CSV table of C-alpha atoms in Angstrom, one decimal:
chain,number,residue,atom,x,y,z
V,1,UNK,CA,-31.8,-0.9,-18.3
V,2,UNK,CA,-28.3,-2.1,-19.5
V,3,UNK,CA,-30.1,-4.5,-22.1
V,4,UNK,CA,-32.1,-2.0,-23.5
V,5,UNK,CA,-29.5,0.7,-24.3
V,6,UNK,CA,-26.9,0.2,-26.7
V,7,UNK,CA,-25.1,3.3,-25.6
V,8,UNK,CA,-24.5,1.7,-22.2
V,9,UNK,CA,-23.7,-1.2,-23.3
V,10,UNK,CA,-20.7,0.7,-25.3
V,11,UNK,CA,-19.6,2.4,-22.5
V,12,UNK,CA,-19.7,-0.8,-20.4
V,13,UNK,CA,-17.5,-2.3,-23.0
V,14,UNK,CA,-15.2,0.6,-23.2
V,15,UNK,CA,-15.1,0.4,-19.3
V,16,UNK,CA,-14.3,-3.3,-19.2
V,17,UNK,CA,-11.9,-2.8,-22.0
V,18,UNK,CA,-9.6,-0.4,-20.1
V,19,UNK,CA,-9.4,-2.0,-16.9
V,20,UNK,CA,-6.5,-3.5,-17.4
V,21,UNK,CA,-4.5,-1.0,-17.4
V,22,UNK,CA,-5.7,0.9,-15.1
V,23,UNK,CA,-5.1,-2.0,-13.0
V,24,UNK,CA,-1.7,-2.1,-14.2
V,25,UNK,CA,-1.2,1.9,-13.5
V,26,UNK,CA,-2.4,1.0,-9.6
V,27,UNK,CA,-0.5,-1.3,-9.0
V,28,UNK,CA,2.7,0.2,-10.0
V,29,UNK,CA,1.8,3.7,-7.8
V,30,UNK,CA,1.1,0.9,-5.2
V,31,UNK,CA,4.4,-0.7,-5.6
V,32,UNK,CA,6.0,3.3,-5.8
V,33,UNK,CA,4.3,3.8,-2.1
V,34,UNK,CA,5.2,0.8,-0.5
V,35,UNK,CA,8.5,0.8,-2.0
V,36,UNK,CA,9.4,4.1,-0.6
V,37,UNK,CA,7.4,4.1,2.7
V,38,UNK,CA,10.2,1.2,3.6
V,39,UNK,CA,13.0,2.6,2.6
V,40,UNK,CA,11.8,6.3,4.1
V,41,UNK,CA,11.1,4.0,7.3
V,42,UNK,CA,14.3,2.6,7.2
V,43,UNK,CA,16.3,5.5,6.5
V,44,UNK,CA,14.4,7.9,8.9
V,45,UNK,CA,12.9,6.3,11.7
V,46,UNK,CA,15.3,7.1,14.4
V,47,UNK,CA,15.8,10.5,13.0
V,48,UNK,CA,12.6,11.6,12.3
V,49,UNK,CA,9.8,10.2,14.3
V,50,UNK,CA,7.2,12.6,13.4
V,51,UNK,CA,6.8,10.9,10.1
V,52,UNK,CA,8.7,7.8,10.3
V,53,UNK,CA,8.0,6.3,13.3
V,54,UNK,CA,6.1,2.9,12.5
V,55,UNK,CA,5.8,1.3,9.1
V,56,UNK,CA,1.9,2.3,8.8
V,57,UNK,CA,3.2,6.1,9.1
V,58,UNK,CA,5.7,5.9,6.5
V,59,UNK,CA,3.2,4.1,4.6
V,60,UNK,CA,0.0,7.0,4.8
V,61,UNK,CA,3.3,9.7,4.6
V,62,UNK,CA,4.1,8.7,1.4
V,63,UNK,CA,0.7,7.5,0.2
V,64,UNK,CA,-0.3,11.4,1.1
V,65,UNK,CA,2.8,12.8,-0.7
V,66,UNK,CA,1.6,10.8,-3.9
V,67,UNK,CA,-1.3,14.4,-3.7
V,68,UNK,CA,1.3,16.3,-2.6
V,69,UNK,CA,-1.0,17.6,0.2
V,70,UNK,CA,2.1,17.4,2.5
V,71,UNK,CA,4.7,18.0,0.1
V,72,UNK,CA,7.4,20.2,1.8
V,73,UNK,CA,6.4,19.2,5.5
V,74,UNK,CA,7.8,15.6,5.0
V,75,UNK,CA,11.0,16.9,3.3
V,76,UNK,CA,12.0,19.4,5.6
V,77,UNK,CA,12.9,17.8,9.0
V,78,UNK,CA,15.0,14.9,6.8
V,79,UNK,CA,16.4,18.1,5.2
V,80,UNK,CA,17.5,19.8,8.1
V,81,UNK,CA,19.0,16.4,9.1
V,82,UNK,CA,21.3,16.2,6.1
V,83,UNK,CA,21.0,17.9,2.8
V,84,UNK,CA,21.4,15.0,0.8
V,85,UNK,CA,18.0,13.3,1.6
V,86,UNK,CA,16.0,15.8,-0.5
V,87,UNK,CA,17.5,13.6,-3.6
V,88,UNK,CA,15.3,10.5,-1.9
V,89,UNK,CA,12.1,12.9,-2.0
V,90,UNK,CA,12.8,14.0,-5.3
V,91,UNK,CA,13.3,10.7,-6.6
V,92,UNK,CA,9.6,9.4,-5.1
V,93,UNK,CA,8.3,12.4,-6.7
V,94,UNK,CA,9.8,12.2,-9.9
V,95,UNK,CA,9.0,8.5,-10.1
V,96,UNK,CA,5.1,8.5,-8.4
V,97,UNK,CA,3.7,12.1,-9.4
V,98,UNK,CA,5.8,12.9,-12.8
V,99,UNK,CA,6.0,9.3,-14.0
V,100,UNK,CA,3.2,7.1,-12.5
V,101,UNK,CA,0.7,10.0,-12.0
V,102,UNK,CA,0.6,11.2,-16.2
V,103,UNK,CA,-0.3,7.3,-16.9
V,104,UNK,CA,-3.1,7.3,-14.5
V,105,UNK,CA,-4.4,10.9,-16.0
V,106,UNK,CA,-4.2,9.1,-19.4
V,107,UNK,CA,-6.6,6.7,-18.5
């Protein structure tokens, strides 16, 4: 079927063309999860265990904050704990929705 239609073949080009950077796009949202999943598990693991408690939490925590499906339920016991933490939230934010998430749209 591929052989026979140009017009597949183009999009198969197109397709093979572009993975690259899409490549390039996942692995830096990768790098943005597991980069702040540690940290967020080392700063919050003995205060909040809810979210914090192992490595693999912080890790699906943040990974689910990257949809923000859990948005304001991860920041607000670290919040109650000490105001300043919301500037660690808004920095993964920032960096993994604003920044990150725009080049994956692009492609």
């Amino acid at each position: 079927m591929v052989q026979n239609s140009s017009i597949m073949k183009k999009v198969l080009n197109a397709v093979r063309r572009s993975l690259p950077e899409v490549i390039g796009v996942l692995v830096v949202l990768t790098l943005n999860v597991v980069i702040f999943g540690l940290s967020g598990h080392i700063l919050f693991s003995d205060t909040i265990k809810e979210y914090f408690e192992t490595m693999e939490d912080s890790l699906w925590n943040f990974l689910v904050l990257t949809t923000t499906a859990n948005n304001p339920d991860v920041m607000i016991p670290a919040y109650k704990v000490n105001r300043l933490y919301f500037i660690f939230f808004i920095a993964y934010i920032w960096l993994g929705e604003l920044n990150c998430g725009n080049h994956f749209v692009l492609f």
